[in-house]
Short mmCIF file of C-alpha atoms and ligand atoms in Angstrom, two decimals:
data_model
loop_
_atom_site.label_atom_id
_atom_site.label_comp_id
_atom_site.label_asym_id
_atom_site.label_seq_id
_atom_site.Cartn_x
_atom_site.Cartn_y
_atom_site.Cartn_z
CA UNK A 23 -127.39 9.27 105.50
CA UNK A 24 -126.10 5.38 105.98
CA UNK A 25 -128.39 2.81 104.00
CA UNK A 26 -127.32 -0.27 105.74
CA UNK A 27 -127.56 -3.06 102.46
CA UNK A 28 -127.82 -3.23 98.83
CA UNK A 29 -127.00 -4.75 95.40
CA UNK A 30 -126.23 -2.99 92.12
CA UNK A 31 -124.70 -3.85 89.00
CA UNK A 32 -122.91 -2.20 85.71
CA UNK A 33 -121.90 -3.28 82.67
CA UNK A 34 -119.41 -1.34 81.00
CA UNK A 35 -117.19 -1.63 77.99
CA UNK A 36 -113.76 -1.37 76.85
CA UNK A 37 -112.60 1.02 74.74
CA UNK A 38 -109.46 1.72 72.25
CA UNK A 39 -107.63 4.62 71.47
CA UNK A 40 -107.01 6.24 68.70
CA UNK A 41 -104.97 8.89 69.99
CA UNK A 42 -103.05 7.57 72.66
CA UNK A 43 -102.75 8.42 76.09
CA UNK A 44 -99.13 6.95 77.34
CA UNK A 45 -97.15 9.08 80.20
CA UNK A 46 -98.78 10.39 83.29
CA UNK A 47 -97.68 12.85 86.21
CA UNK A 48 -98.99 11.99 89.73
CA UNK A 49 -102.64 11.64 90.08
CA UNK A 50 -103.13 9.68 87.40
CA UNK A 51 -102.71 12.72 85.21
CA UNK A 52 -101.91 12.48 81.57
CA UNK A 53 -99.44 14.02 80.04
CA UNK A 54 -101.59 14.39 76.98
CA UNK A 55 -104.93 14.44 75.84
CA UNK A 56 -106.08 11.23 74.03
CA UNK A 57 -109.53 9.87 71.78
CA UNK A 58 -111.05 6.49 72.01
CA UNK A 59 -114.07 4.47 70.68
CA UNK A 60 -116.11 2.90 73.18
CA UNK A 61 -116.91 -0.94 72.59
CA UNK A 62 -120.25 -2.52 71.92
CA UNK A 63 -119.63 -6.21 72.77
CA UNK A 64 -116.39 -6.61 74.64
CA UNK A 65 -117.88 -5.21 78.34
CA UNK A 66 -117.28 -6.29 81.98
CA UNK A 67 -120.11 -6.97 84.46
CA UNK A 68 -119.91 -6.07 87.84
CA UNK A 69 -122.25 -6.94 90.68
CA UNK A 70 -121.90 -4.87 93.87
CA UNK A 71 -123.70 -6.47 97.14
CA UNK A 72 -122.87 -3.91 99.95
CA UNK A 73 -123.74 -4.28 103.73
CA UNK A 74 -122.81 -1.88 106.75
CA UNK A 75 -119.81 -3.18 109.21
CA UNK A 76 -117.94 -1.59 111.69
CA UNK A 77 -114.72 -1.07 109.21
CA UNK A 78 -114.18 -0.96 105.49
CA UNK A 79 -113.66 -4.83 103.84
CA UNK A 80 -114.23 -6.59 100.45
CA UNK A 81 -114.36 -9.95 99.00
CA UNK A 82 -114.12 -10.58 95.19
CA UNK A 83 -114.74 -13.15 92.33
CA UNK A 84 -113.72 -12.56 89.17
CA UNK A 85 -115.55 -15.32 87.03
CA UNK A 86 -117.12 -16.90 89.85
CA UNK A 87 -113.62 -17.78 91.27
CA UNK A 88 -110.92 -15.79 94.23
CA UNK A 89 -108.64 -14.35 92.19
CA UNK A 90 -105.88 -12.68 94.87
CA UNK A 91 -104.32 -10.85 92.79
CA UNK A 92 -106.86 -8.41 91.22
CA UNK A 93 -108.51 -8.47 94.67
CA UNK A 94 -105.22 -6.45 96.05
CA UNK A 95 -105.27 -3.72 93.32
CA UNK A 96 -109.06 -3.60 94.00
CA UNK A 97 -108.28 -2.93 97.76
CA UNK A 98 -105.79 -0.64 97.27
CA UNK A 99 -108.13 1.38 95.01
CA UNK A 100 -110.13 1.29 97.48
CA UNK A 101 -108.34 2.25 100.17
CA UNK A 102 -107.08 5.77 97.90
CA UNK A 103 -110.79 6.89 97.66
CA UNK A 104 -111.89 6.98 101.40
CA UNK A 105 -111.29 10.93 101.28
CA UNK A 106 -114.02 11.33 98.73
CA UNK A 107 -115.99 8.50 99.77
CA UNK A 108 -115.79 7.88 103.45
CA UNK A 109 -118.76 5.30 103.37
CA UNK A 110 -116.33 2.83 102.09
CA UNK A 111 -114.70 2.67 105.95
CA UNK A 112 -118.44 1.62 106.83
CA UNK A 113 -119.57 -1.12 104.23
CA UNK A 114 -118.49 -4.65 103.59
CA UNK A 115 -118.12 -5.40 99.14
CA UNK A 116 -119.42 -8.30 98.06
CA UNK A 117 -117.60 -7.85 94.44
CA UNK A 118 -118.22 -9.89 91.83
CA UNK A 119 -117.25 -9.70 87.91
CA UNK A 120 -117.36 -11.21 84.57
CA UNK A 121 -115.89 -10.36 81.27
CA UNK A 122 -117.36 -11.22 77.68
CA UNK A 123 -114.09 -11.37 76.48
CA UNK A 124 -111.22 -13.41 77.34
CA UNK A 125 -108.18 -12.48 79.43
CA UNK A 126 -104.95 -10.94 77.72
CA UNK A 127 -107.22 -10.97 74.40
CA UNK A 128 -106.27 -7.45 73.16
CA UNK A 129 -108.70 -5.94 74.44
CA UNK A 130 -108.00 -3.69 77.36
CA UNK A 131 -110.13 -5.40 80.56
CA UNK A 132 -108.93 -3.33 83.27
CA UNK A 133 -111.04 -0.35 81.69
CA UNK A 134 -113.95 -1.96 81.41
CA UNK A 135 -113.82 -3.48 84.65
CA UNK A 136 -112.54 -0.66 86.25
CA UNK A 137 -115.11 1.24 84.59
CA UNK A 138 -117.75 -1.09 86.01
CA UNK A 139 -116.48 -0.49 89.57
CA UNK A 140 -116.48 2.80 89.36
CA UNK A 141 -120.09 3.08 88.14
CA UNK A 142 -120.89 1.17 90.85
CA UNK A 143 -118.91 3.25 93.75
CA UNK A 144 -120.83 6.39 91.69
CA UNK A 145 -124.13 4.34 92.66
CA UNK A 146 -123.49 3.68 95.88
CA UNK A 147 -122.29 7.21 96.93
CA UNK A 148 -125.59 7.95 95.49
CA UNK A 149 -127.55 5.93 97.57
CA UNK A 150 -125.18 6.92 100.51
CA UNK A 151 -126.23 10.33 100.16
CA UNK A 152 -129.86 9.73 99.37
CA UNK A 153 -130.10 10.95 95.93
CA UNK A 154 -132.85 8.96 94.31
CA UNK A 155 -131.00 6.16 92.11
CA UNK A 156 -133.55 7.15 88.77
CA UNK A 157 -132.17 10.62 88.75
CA UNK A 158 -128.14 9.73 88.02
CA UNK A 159 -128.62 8.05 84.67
CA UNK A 160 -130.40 12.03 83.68
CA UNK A 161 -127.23 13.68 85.62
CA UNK A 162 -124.11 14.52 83.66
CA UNK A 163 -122.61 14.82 87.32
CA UNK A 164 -122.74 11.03 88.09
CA UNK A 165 -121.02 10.11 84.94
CA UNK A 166 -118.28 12.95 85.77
CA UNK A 167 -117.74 11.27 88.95
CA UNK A 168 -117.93 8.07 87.70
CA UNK A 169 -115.24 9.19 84.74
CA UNK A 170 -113.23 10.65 88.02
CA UNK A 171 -113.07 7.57 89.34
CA UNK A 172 -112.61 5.22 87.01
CA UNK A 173 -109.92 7.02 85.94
CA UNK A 174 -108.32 6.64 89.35
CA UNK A 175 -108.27 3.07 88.90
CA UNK A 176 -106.62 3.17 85.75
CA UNK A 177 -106.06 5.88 83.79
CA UNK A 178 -107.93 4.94 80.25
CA UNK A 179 -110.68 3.12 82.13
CA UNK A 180 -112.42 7.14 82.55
CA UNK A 181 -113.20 6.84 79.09
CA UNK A 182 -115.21 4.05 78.68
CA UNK A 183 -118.34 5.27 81.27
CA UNK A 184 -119.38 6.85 77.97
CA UNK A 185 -120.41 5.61 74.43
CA UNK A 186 -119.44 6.69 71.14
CA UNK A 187 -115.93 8.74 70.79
CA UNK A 188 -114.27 10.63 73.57
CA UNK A 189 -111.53 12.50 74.98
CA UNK A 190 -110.04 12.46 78.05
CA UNK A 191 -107.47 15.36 78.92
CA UNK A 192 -107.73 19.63 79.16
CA UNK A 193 -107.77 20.48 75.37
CA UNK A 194 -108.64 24.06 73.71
CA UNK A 195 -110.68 22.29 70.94
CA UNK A 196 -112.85 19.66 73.11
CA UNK A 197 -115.34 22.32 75.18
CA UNK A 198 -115.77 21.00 79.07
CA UNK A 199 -112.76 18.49 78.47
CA UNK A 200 -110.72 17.62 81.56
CA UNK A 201 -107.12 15.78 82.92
CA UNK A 202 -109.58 14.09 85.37
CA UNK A 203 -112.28 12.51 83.19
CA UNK A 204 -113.25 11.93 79.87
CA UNK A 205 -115.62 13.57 78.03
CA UNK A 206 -118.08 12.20 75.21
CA UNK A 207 -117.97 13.75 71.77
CA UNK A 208 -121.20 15.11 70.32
CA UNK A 209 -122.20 12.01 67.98
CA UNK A 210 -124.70 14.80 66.48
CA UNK A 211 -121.34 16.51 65.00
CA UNK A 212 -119.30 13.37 64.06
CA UNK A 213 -120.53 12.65 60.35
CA UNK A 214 -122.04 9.58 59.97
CA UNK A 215 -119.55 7.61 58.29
CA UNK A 216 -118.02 7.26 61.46
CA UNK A 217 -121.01 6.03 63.35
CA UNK A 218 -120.57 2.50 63.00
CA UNK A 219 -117.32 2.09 62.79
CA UNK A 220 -115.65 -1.97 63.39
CA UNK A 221 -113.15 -3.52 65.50
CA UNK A 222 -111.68 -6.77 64.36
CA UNK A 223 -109.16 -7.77 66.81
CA UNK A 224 -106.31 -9.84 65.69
CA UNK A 225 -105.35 -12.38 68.42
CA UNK A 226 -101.38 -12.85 67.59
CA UNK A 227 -100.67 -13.22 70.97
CA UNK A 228 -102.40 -14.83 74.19
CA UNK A 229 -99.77 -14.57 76.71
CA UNK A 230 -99.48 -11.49 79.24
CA UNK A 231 -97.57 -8.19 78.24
CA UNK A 232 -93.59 -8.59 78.82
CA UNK A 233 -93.77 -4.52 80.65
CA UNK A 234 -96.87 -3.67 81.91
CA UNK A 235 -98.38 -0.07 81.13
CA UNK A 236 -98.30 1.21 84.19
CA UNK A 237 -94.12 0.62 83.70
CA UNK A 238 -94.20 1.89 80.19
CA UNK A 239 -96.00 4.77 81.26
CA UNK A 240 -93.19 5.31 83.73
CA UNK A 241 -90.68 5.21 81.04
CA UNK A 242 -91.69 8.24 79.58
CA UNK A 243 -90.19 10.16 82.42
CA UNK A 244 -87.21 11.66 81.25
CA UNK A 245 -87.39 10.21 77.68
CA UNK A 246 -85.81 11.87 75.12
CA UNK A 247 -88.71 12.26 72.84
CA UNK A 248 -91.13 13.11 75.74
CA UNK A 249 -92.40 16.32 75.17
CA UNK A 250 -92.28 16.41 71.33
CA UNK A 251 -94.74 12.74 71.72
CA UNK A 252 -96.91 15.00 74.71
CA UNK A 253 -97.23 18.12 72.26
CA UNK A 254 -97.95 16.05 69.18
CA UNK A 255 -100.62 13.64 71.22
CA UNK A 256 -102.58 17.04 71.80
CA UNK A 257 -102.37 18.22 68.06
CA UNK A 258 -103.65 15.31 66.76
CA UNK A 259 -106.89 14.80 69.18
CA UNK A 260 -107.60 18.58 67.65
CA UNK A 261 -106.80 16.61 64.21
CA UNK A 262 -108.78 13.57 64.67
CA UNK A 263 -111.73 15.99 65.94
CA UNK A 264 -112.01 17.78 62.67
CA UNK A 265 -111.60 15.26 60.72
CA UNK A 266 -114.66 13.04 62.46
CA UNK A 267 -116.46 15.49 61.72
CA UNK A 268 -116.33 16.33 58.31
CA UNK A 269 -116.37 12.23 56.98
CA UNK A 270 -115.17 13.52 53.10
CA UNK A 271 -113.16 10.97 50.93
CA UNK A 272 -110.06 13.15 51.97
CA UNK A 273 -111.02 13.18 55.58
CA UNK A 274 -111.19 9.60 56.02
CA UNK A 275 -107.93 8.51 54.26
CA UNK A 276 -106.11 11.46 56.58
CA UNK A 277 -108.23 9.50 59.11
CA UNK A 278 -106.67 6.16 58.56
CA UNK A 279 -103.28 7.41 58.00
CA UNK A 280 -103.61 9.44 61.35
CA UNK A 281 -104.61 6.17 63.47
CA UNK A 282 -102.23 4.20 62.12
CA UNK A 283 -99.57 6.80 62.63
CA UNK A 284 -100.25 7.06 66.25
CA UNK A 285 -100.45 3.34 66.81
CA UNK A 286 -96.73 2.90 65.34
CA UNK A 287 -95.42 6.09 67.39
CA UNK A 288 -96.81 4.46 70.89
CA UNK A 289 -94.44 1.55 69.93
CA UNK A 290 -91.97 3.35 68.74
CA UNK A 291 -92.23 5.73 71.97
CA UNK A 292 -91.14 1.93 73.22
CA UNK A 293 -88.52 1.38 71.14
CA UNK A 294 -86.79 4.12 71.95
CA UNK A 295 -87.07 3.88 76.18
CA UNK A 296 -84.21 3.21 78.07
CA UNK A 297 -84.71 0.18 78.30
CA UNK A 298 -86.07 -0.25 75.04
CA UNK A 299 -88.31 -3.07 74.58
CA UNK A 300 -90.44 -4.63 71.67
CA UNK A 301 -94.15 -5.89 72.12
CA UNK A 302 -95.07 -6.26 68.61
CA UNK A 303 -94.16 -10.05 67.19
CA UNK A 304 -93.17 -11.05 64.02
CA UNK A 305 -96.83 -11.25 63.13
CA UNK A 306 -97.60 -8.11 63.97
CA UNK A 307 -95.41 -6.35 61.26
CA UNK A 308 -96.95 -9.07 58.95
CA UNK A 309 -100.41 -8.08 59.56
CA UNK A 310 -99.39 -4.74 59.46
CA UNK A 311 -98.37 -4.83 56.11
CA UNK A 312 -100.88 -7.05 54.94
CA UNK A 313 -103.91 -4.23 55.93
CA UNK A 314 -101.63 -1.58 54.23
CA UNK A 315 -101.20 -3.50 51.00
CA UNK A 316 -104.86 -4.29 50.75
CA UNK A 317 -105.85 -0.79 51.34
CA UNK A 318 -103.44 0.24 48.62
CA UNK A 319 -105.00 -2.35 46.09
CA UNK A 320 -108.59 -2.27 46.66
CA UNK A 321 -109.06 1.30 47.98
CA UNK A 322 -111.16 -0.43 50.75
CA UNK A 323 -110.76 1.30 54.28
CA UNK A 324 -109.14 -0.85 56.22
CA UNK A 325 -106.59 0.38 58.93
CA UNK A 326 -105.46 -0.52 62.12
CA UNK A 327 -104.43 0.48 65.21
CA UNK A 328 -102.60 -1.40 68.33
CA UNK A 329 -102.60 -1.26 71.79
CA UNK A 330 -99.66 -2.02 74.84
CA UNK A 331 -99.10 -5.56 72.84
CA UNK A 332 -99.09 -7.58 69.81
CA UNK A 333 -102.85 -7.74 68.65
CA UNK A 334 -103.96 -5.86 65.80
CA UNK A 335 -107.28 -4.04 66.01
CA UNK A 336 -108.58 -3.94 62.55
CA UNK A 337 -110.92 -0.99 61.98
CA UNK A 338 -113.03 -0.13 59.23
CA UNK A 339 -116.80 1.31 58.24
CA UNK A 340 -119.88 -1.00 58.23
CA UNK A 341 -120.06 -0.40 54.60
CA UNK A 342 -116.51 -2.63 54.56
CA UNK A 343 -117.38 -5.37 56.40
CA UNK A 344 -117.31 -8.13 53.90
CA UNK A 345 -114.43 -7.06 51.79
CA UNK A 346 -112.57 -6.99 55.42
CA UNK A 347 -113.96 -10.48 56.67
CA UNK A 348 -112.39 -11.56 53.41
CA UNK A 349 -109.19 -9.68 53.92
CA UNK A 350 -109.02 -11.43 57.59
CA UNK A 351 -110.07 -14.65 56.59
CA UNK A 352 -108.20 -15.38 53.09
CA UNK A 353 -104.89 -13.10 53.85
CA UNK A 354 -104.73 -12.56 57.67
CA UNK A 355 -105.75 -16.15 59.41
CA UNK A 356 -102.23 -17.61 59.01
CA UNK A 357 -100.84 -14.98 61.48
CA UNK A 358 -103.50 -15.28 64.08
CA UNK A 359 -103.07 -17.42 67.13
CA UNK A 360 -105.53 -20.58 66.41
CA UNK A 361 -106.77 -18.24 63.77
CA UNK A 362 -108.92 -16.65 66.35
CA UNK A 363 -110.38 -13.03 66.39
CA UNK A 364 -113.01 -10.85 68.13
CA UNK A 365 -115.60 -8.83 66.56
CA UNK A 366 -117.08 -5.43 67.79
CA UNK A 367 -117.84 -2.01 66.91
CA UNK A 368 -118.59 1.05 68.43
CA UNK A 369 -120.53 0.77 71.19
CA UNK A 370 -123.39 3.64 72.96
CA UNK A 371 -121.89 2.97 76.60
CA UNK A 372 -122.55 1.27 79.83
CA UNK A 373 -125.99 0.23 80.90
CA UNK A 374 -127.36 -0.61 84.42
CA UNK A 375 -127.18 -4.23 84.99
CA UNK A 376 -129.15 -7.14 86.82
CA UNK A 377 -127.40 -10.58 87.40
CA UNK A 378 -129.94 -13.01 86.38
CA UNK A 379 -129.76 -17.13 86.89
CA UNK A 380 -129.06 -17.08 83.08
CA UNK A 381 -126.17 -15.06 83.37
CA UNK A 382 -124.56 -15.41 86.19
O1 LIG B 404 -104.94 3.07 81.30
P1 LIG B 404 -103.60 2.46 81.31
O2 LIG B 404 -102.74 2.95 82.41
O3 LIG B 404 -103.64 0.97 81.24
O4 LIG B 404 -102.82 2.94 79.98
C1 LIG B 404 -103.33 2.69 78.71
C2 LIG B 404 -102.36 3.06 77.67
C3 LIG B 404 -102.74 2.66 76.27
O5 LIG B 404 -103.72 1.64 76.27
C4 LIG B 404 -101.49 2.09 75.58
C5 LIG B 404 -103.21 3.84 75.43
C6 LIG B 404 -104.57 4.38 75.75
O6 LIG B 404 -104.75 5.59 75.60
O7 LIG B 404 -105.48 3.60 76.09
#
């Protein structure tokens, strides 16, 4: 069934792992299973108008403004889902998006906004097929697809179509998981301790990445500590699971050390790539130790982790959050670029949205 015109919207989130995901096989496969928290505040918002024509095109705006390049990955995404949605030869996309958050901030914006595409291509197909929109937010199958093809777009953006914690990749401990989408965690089971847990980003850096991920990613092809990093990624999302879960004094400090641990092994995964190359700074290492020493002193829990670049996400419970505004504002602000940082916390997920003429 063709509908011949429409609008939608979604806002979606990033998110930040905490195991990490980093080599892939074809497909957009990955090589090993990984855990996130989903974002609260830091979300894209994506506005779909759609329209029938006689052959597939798109226009986009990203912050009200042409923006050529993201418009080419967004047509060549595109273009590699006609075989599962063959509408897309028949529309014209009016695409437009905003982010909260600024650009190269830290904070990952290709899966949020890839996220909120791909909730929006799972809307459409909807409508395509006549499925009555109300029934998809109910149907575990429109956020599977939605996961599928996010994850298409790029790779970590499957896992922020849901809230909470939750895993993306085939794992033995993780029932229904999957190397095509991610899968929430049961926020029933995760002990509450962990329900509110905070991201302080650390700006250190504004400028863009010196290797992108998508090169990185490549660079674990025939690296030398490949599958050891593949097996141990897997281990440790069976770790982290148990350890959510029970929330115990012991728990959480095997918690901290475990996120912390992965976030210096994805750098040190590029460290050791031929060629090697550095995206920490200076300030990095200093912030690094900073959080450590503090945690060591006070007994507060405070811990990071990092992402592809320099910025430091500092994490920590709720319950924390002024001794760690103090920590960031009396130890860390001398590192930070313009002393600037972000704020958010875990976050319940995307949400249907409606531009208004307030927030456009
Ligand atoms: O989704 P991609 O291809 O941008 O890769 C993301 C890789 C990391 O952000 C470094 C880790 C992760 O699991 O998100």
């Amino acid at each position: 069934m063709m509908v011949s015109s429409g609008e939608l919207g979604w806002e979606c989130p990033s998110n930040i792992a905490l195991v990490k995901y980093w080599g892939k096989y074809p497909g957009q496969i990955p090589a090993n299973p990984s855990l996130s928290l989903t974002l609260s505040s830091c979300v894209s918002r994506t506005q779909i108008a759609y329209r029938e024509s006689d052959q597939g095109s798109m226009e986009f705006l990203f912050e009200g403004e042409p923006k050529p390049e993201f418009a080419h990955k967004i047509q060549g995404y595109l273009d590699s889902l006609h075989a599962d949605l063959p509408w897309l030869t028949r529309v014209h996309l009016q695409i437009e998006s905003h982010n909260t958050f600024p650009h190269s901030s830290g904070i990952a914006s290709s899966a949020s906004a890839m996220g909120a595409l791909a909730l929006g291509l799972a809307s459409m197909d909807r409508a395509f097929r006549g499925v009555e929109s109300g029934d998809g937010l109910s149907d575990s199958a429109f956020w599977a697809q939605a996961s599928d093809l996010a994850r298409r777009g790029s790779g970590s953006a499957c896992r922020s179509i849901y809230g909470g914690y939750t895993v993306w990749g085939a794992h033995p401990a993780v029932p229904g998981s999957d190397d095509r989408r991610a899968v929430p965690l049961d926020m029933e089971a995760v002990h509450p301790s962990f329900h509110n847990l905070q991201d302080a980003v650390l700006l250190v850096d504004r400028g863009s990445k010196s290797v992108s991920s998508s090169a990185g990613h490549g660079l674990m092809n025939g690296h030398p500590y490949a599958q050891a990093r593949f097996a141990q990624g897997a281990e440790r999302v069976a770790q982290l699971w148990t350890l959510l879960q029970d929330g115990g004094e012991a728990s959480w400090r095997a918690f901290m050390d475990l996120v912390e641990s992965e976030a210096l092994t994805l750098h040190a995964m590029m460290l050791a790539s031929t060629p090697s190359y550095l995206l920490m700074k200076p300030s990095t290492l200093a912030l690094l130790e900073e959080i450590r020493r503090f945690r060591n002193q006070s007994g507060v829990p405070v811990f990071f982790t990092l992402d592809a670049g320099a910025n430091v996400h500092l994490l920590f419970p709720e319950s924390a959050s002024a001794q760690a505004m103090e920590l960031i504002d009396k130890q860390l602000t001398p590192y930070l670029h313009e002393g600037s940082y972000l704020c958010d916390r875990l976050g319940s997920g995307p949400t249907p949205w409606t531009r208004t003429p307030h927030t456009s």
